[in-house]
Short mmCIF file of C-alpha atoms in Angstrom, two decimals:
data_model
loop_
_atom_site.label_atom_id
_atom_site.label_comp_id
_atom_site.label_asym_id
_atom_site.label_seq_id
_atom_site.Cartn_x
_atom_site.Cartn_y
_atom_site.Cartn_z
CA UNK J 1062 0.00 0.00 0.00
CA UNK J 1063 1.40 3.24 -0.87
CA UNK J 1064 0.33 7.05 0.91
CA UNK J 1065 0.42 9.95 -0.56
CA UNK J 1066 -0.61 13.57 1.37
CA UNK J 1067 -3.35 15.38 -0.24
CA UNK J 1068 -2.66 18.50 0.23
CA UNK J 1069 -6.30 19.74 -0.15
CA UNK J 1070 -7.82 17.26 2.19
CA UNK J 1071 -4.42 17.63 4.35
CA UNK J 1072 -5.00 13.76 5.06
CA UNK J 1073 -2.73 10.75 3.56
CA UNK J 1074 -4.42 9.04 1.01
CA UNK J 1075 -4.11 5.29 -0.14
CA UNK J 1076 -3.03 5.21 -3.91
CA UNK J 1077 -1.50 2.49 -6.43
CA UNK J 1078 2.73 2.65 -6.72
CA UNK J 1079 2.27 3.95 -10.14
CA UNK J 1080 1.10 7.18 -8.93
CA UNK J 1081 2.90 6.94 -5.74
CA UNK J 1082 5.99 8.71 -7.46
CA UNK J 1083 4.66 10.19 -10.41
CA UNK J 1084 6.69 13.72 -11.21
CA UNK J 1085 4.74 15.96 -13.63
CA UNK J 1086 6.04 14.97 -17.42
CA UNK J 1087 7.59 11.80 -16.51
CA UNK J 1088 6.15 9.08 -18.37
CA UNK J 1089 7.08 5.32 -18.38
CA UNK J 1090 8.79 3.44 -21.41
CA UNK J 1091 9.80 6.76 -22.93
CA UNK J 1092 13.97 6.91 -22.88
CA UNK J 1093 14.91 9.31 -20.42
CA UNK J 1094 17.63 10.40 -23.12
CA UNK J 1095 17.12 11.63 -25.88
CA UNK J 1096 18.16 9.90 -29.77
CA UNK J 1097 21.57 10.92 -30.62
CA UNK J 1098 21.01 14.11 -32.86
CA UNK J 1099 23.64 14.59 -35.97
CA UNK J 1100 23.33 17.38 -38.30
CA UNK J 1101 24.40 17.46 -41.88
CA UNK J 1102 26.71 20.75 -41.27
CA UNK J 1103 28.28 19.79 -38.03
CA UNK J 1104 28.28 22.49 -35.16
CA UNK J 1105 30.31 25.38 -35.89
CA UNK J 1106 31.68 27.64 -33.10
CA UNK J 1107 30.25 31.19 -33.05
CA UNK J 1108 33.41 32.75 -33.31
CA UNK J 1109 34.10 30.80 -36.43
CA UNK J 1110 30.76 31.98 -38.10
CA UNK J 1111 29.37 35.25 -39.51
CA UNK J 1112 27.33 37.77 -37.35
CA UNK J 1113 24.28 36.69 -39.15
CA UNK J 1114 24.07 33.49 -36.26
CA UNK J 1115 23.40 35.90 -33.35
CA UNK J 1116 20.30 36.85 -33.10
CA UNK J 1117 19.80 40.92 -32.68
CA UNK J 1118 23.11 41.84 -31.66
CA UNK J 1119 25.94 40.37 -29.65
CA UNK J 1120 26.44 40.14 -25.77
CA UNK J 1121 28.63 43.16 -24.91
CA UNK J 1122 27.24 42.69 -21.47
CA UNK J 1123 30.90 41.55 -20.41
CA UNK J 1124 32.83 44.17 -21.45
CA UNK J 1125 30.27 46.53 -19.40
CA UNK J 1126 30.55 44.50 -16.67
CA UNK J 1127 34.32 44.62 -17.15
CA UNK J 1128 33.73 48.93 -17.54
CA UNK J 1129 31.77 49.32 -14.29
CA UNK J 1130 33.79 47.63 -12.07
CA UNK J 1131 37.10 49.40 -13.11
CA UNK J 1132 37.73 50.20 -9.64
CA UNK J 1133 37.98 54.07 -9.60
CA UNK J 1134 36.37 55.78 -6.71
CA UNK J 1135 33.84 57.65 -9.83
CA UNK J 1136 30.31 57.54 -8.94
CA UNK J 1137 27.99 55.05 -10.96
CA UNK J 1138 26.44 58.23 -12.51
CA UNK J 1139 29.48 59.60 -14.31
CA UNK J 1140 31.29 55.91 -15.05
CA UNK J 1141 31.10 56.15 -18.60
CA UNK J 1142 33.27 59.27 -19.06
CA UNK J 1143 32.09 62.34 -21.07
CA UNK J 1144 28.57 61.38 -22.01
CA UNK J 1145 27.15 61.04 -18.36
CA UNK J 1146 29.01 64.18 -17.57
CA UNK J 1147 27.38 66.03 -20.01
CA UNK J 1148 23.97 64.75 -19.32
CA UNK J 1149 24.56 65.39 -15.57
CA UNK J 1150 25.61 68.94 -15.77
CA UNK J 1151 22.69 69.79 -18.40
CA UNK J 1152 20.36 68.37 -16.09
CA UNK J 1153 21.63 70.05 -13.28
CA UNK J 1154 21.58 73.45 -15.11
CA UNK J 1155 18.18 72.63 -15.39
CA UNK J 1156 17.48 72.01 -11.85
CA UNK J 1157 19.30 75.03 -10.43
CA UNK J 1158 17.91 77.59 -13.03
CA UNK J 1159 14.93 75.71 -12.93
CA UNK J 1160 14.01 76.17 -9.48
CA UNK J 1161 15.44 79.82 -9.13
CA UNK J 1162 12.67 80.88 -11.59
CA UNK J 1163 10.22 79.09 -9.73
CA UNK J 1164 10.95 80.91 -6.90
CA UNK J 1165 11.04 84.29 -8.88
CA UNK J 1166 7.76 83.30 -10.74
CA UNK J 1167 6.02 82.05 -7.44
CA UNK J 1168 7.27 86.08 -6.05
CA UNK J 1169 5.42 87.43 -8.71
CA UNK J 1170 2.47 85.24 -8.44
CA UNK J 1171 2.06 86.40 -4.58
CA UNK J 1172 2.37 89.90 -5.68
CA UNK J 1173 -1.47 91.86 -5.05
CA UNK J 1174 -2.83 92.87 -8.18
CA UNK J 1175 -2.77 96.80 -8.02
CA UNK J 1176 -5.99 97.97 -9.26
CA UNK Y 530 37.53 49.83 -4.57
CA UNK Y 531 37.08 48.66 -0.51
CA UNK Y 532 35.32 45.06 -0.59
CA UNK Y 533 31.98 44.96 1.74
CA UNK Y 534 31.95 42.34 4.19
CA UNK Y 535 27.96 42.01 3.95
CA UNK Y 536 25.68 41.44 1.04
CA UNK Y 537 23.84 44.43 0.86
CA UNK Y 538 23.87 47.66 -1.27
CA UNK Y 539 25.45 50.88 -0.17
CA UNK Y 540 24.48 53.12 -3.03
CA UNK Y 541 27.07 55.39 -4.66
CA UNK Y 542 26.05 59.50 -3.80
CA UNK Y 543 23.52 60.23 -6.51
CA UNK Y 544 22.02 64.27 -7.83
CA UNK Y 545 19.01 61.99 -8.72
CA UNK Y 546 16.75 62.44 -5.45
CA UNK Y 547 17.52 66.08 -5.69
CA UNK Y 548 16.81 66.47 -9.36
CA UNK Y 549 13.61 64.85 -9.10
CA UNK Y 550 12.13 66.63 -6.02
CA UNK Y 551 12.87 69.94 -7.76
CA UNK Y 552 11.03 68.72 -10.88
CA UNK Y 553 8.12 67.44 -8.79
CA UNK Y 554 8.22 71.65 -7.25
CA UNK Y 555 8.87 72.54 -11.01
CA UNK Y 556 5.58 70.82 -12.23
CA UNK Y 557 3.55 71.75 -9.42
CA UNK Y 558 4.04 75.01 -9.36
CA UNK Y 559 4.34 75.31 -13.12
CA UNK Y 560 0.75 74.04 -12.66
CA UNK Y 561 -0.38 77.13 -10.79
CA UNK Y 562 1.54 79.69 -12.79
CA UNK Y 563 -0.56 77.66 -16.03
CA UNK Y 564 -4.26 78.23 -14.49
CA UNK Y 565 -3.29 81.93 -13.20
CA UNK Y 566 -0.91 83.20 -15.85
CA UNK Y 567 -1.45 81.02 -18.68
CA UNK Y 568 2.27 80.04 -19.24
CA UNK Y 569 3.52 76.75 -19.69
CA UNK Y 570 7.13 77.37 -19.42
CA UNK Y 571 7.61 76.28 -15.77
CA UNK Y 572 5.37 73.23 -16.23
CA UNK Y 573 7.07 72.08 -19.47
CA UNK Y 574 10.22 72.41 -17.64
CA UNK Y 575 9.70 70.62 -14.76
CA UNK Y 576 8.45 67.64 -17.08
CA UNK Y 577 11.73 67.54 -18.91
CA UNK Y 578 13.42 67.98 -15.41
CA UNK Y 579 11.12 64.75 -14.48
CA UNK Y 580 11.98 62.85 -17.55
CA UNK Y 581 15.53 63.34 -17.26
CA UNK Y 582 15.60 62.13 -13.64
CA UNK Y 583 13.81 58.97 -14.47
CA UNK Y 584 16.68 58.06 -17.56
CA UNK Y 585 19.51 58.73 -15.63
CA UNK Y 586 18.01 57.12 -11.94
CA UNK Y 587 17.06 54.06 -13.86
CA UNK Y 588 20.10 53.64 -15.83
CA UNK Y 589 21.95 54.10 -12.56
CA UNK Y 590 20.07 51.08 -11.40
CA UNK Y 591 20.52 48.90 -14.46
CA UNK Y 592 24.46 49.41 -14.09
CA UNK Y 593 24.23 49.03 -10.52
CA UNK Y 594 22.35 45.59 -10.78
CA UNK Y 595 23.76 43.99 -14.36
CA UNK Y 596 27.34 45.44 -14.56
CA UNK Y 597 28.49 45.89 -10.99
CA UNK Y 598 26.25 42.80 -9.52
CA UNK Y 599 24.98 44.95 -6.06
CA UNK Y 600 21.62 42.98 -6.63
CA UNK Y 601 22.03 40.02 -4.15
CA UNK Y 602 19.02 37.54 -3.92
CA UNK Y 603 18.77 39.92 -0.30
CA UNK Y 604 18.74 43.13 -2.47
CA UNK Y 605 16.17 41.32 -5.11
CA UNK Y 606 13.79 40.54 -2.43
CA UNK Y 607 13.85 44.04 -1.11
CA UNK Y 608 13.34 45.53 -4.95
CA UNK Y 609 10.49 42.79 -4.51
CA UNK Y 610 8.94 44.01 -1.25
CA UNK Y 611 9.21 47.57 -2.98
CA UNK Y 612 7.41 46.67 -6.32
CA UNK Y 613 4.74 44.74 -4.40
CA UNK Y 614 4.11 47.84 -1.97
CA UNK Y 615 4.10 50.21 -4.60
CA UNK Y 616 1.37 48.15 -6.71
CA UNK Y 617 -0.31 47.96 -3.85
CA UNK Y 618 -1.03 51.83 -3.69
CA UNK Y 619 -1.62 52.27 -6.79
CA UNK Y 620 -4.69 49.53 -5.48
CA UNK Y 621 -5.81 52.09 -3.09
CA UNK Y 622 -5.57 55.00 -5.80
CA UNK Y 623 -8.02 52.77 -8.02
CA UNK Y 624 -9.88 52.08 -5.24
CA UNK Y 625 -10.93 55.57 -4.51
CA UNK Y 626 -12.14 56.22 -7.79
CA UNK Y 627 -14.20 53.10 -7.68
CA UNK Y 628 -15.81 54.31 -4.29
CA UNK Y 629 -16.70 57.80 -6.15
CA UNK Y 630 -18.25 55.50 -9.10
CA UNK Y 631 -20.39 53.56 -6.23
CA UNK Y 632 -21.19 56.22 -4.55
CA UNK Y 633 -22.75 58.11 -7.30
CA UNK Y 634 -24.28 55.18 -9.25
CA UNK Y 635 -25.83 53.32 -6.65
CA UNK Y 636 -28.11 56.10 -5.21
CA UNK Y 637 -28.50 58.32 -8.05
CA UNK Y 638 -29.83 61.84 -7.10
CA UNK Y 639 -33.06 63.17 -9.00
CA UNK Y 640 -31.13 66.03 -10.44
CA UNK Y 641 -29.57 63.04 -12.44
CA UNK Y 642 -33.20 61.26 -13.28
CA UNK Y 643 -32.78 58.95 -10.26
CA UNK Y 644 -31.49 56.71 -12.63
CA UNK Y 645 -28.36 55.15 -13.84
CA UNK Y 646 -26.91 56.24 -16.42
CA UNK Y 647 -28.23 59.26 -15.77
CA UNK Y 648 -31.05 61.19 -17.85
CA UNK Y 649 -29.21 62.10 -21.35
CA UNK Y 650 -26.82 59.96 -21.28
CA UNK Y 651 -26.30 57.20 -24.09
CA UNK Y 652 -23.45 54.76 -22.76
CA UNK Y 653 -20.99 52.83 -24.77
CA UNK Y 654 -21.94 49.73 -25.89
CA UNK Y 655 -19.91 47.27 -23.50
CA UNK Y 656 -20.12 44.53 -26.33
CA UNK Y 657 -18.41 46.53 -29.07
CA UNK Y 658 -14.74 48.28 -28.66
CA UNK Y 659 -14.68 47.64 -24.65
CA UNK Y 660 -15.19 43.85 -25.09
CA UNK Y 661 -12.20 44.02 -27.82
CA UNK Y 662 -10.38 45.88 -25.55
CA UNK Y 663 -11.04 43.08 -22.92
CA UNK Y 664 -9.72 40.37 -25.28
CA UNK Y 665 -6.77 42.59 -26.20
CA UNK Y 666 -5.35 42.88 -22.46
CA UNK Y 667 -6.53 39.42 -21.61
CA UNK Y 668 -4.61 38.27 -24.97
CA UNK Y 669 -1.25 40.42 -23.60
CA UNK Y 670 -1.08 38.51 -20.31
CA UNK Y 671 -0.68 35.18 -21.68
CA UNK Y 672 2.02 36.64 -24.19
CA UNK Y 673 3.65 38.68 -21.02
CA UNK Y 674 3.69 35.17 -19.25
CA UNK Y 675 4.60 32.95 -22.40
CA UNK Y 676 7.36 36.07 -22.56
CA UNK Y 677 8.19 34.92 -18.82
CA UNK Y 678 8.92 31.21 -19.29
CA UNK Y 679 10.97 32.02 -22.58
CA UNK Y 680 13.63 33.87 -20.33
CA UNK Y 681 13.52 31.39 -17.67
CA UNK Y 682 14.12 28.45 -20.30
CA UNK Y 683 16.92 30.59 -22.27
CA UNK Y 684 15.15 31.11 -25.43
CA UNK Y 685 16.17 34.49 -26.90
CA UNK Y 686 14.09 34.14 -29.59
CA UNK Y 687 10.65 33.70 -28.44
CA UNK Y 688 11.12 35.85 -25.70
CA UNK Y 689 11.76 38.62 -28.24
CA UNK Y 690 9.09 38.10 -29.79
CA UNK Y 691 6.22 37.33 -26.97
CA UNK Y 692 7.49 40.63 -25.27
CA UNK Y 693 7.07 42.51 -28.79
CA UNK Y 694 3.89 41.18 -29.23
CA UNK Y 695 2.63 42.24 -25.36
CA UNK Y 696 4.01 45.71 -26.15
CA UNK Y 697 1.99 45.56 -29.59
CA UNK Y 698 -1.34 44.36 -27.83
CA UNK Y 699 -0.55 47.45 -25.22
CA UNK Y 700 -0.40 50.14 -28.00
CA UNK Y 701 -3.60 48.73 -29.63
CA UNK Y 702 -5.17 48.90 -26.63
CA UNK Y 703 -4.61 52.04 -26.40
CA UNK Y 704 -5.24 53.56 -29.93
CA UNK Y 705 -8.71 51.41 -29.37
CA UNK Y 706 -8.91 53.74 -26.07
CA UNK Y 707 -8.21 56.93 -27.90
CA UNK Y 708 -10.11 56.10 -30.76
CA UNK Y 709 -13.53 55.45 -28.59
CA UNK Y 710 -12.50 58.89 -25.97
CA UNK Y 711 -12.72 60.63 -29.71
CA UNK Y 712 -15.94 58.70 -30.68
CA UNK Y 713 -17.80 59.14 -27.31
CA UNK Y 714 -21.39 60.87 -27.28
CA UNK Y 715 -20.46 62.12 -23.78
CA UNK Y 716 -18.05 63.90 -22.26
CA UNK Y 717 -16.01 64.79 -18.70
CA UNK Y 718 -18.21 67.73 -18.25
CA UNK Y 719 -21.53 65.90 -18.44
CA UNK Y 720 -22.40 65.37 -15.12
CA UNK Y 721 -20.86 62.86 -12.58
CA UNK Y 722 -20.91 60.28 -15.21
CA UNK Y 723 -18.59 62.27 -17.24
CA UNK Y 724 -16.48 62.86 -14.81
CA UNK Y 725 -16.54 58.86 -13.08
CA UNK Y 726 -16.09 57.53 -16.49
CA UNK Y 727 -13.30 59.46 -17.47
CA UNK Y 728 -11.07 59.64 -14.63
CA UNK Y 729 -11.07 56.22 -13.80
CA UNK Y 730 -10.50 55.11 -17.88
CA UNK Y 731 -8.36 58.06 -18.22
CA UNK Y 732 -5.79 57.15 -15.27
CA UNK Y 733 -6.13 53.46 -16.51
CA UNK Y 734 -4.79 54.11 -19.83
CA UNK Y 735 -2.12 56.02 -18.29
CA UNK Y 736 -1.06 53.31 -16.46
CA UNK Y 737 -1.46 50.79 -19.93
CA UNK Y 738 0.98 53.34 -21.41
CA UNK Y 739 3.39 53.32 -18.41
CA UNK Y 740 3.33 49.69 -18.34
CA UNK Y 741 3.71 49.33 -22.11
CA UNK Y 742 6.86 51.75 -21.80
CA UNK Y 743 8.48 49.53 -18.89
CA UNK Y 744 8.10 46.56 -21.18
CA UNK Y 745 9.35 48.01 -23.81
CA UNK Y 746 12.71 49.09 -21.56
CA UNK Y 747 12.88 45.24 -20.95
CA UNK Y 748 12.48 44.49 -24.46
CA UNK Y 749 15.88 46.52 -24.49
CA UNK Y 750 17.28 45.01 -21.96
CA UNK Y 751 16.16 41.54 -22.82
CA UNK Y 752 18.14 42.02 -26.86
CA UNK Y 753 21.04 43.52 -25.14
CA UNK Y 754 21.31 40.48 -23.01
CA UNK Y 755 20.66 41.85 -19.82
CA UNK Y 756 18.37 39.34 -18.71
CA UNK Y 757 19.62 35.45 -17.56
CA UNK Y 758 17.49 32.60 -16.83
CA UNK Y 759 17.84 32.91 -13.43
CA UNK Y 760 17.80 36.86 -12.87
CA UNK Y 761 15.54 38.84 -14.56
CA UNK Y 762 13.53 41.07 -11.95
CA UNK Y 763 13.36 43.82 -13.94
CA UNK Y 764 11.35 41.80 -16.25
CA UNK Y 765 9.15 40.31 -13.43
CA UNK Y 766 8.11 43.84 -11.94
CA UNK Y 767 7.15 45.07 -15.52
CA UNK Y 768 4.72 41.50 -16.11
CA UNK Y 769 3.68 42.56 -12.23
CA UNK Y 770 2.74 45.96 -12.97
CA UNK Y 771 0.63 44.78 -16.26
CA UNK Y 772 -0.96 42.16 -14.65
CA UNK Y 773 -2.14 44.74 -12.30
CA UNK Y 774 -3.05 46.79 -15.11
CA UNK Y 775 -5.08 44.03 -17.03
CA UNK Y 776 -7.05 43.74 -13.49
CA UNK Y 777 -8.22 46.80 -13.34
CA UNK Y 778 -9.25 47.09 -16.60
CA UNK Y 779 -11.29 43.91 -15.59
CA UNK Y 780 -12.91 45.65 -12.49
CA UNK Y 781 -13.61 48.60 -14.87
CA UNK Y 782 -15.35 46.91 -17.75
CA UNK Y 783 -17.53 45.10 -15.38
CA UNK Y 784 -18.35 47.66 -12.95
CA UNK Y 785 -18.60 51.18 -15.11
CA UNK Y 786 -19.05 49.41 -19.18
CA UNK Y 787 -21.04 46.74 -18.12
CA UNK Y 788 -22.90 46.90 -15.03
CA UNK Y 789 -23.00 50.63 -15.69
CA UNK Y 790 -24.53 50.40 -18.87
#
């Protein structure tokens, strides 16, 4: 006799062997392996073939990995050189001039209107 | 660089925070100058201010998590607890819209006809463009989760391609949206049925086209190899946040298209 838990009646439950250990997809007299497969071109490395194998672009993935942990003390923000500094400082133009004329518009805006 | 003896993230100093607040005072305020003064300058500022933040903060994140590895599984499960919480107010932002629906609709005043819809009103037809527009987001959660298993099984291809076609199904959804806002024979002025039917719809799509735009980031990511078999969070919050979107589309075709109808 073989037990297996229900887990919606939370009680063991008597059941045959063959379901006793039955894992999802496993199915008897099926080989667990797979047939040999053999293709006509045999496998080619990707560095031996043309660009056309990968699909949408390669992995550069590495190399930024490689980039960003280049261990100079430079924040995250400005690691890739001139283009994050450039977006930075624009940004922070913005956000300085940005938020003096708010304060110089919101001045004006509390100003009474003189009849 | 000084090696940390624990597995948690100590974020580099970042303008970001900073940058953002001031856009958030930017827009606001910009707001106010708008209705009193009639200029958008400050307003249109603040939302490039806004939009510039949210590039560089992300990116920040990307290269903090992908390239420099700070995202430990105890760092993922805080991003998770975050995502989760966040989702969850956007709940309680729905939910208050919802309660202004109910509130109106289930006791209609006689100013309105004592009915619902009120007197004058023609609804929309909630077996035409709204039922398509059911199908549609149904349709784009079973791509965003076929999308889902392709990363987790390795296959570049098809996850490509399901997360192409969820964005597609997004964008149809909403030109369908637009298309029917344009079509309507009502609009947010008349009366609280205007006004219920368009906020709620009108923050919903908002959200499809947030939600569309963080899939399409992991679209990105996902060609440019960001994303492994065994790490993709980035990917998971985006198929969270639509699924959340997709529900309450769900609660909003049944309650105000349907029920409202």
């Amino acid at each position: 006799m073989y037990y297996k838990f229900s887990g919606f009646t939370q009680r063991l439950t008597g059941v045959v062997s063959s379901s006793a250990y039955n894992p999802q997809g496993l199915r008897s007299n099926i080989p667990s392996e797979p047939p040999t497969t053999f293709f006509a071109t045999p496998t080619k490395l990707v560095s031996e073939s043309n660009a056309a194998v990968e699909y949408m672009g390669a992995n550069k993935v590495p190399d930024l990995q490689r980039l960003f942990q280049a261990s100079e003390e430079i924040p995250v923000h400005l690691k890739r050189g001139v283009s994050d500094r450039l977006l930075y400082r624009t940004t922070m133009a913005l956000t300085v001039g940005g938020a003096l004329y708010c304060l110089v518009a919101l001045y004006i805006a509390a100003q009474p209107k003189n009849k | 660089m000084a090696h940390q003896a624990h597995a948690y993230h100590m974020v580099d100093p970042s303008p970001w925070p900073l940058t953002g607040a001031i856009a958030a005072l930017l827009m606001t305020s910009g707001l106010a100058i708008w209705f009193h003064f009639h200029s958008t300058t400050l307003m249109t500022l603040g939302l490039i201010l806004l939009l510039l933040t949210m590039y560089q903060w992300w990116r920040d994140i990307i290269r903090e998590g992908t390239f420099q590895g700070h995202h430990t599984p105890p760092v993922q499960k805080g991003l998770r607890y975050g995502m989760i919480l966040f989702i969850t107010s956007e709940v309680f932002f729905f939910l208050g819209f919802f309660w202004a629906f109910y509130h109106s609709s289930l006791a209609p005043t006689p100013e309105l006809g004592g009915c619902w819809p009120p007197t004058g009103i023609t609804p929309l037809d909630p077996f035409e463009v709204p039922l398509l527009n059911t199908a549609v987001l149904l349709a784009s959660g079973v791509t965003v989760t076929w999308a889902h298993h392709s990363i987790m099984e390795g296959e570049r291809k098809q996850a490509i391609q399901s997360l192409a076609l969820t964005i597609l199904l997004g964008l149809y959804f909403t030109a369908l949206q637009a298309m029917e806002y344009y079509e309507a024979p009502f609009t947010i002025a008349d009366g609280v049925y205007g006004s219920t039917f368009f906020v709620a719809t009108g923050f919903h799509g908002l959200h499809v086209i947030i939600g569309s735009t963080f899939l399409a980031v992991c679209l990105l990511r996902q060609i440019q190899y960001h994303f492994t078999s065994e790490h993709h969070f980035g990917f998971e919050a985006a198929a969270w946040y639509w699924h959340f979107v997709d529900v309450v589309w769900l609660f909003l075709y049944v309650s105000i298209y349907w029920w409202g109808s």
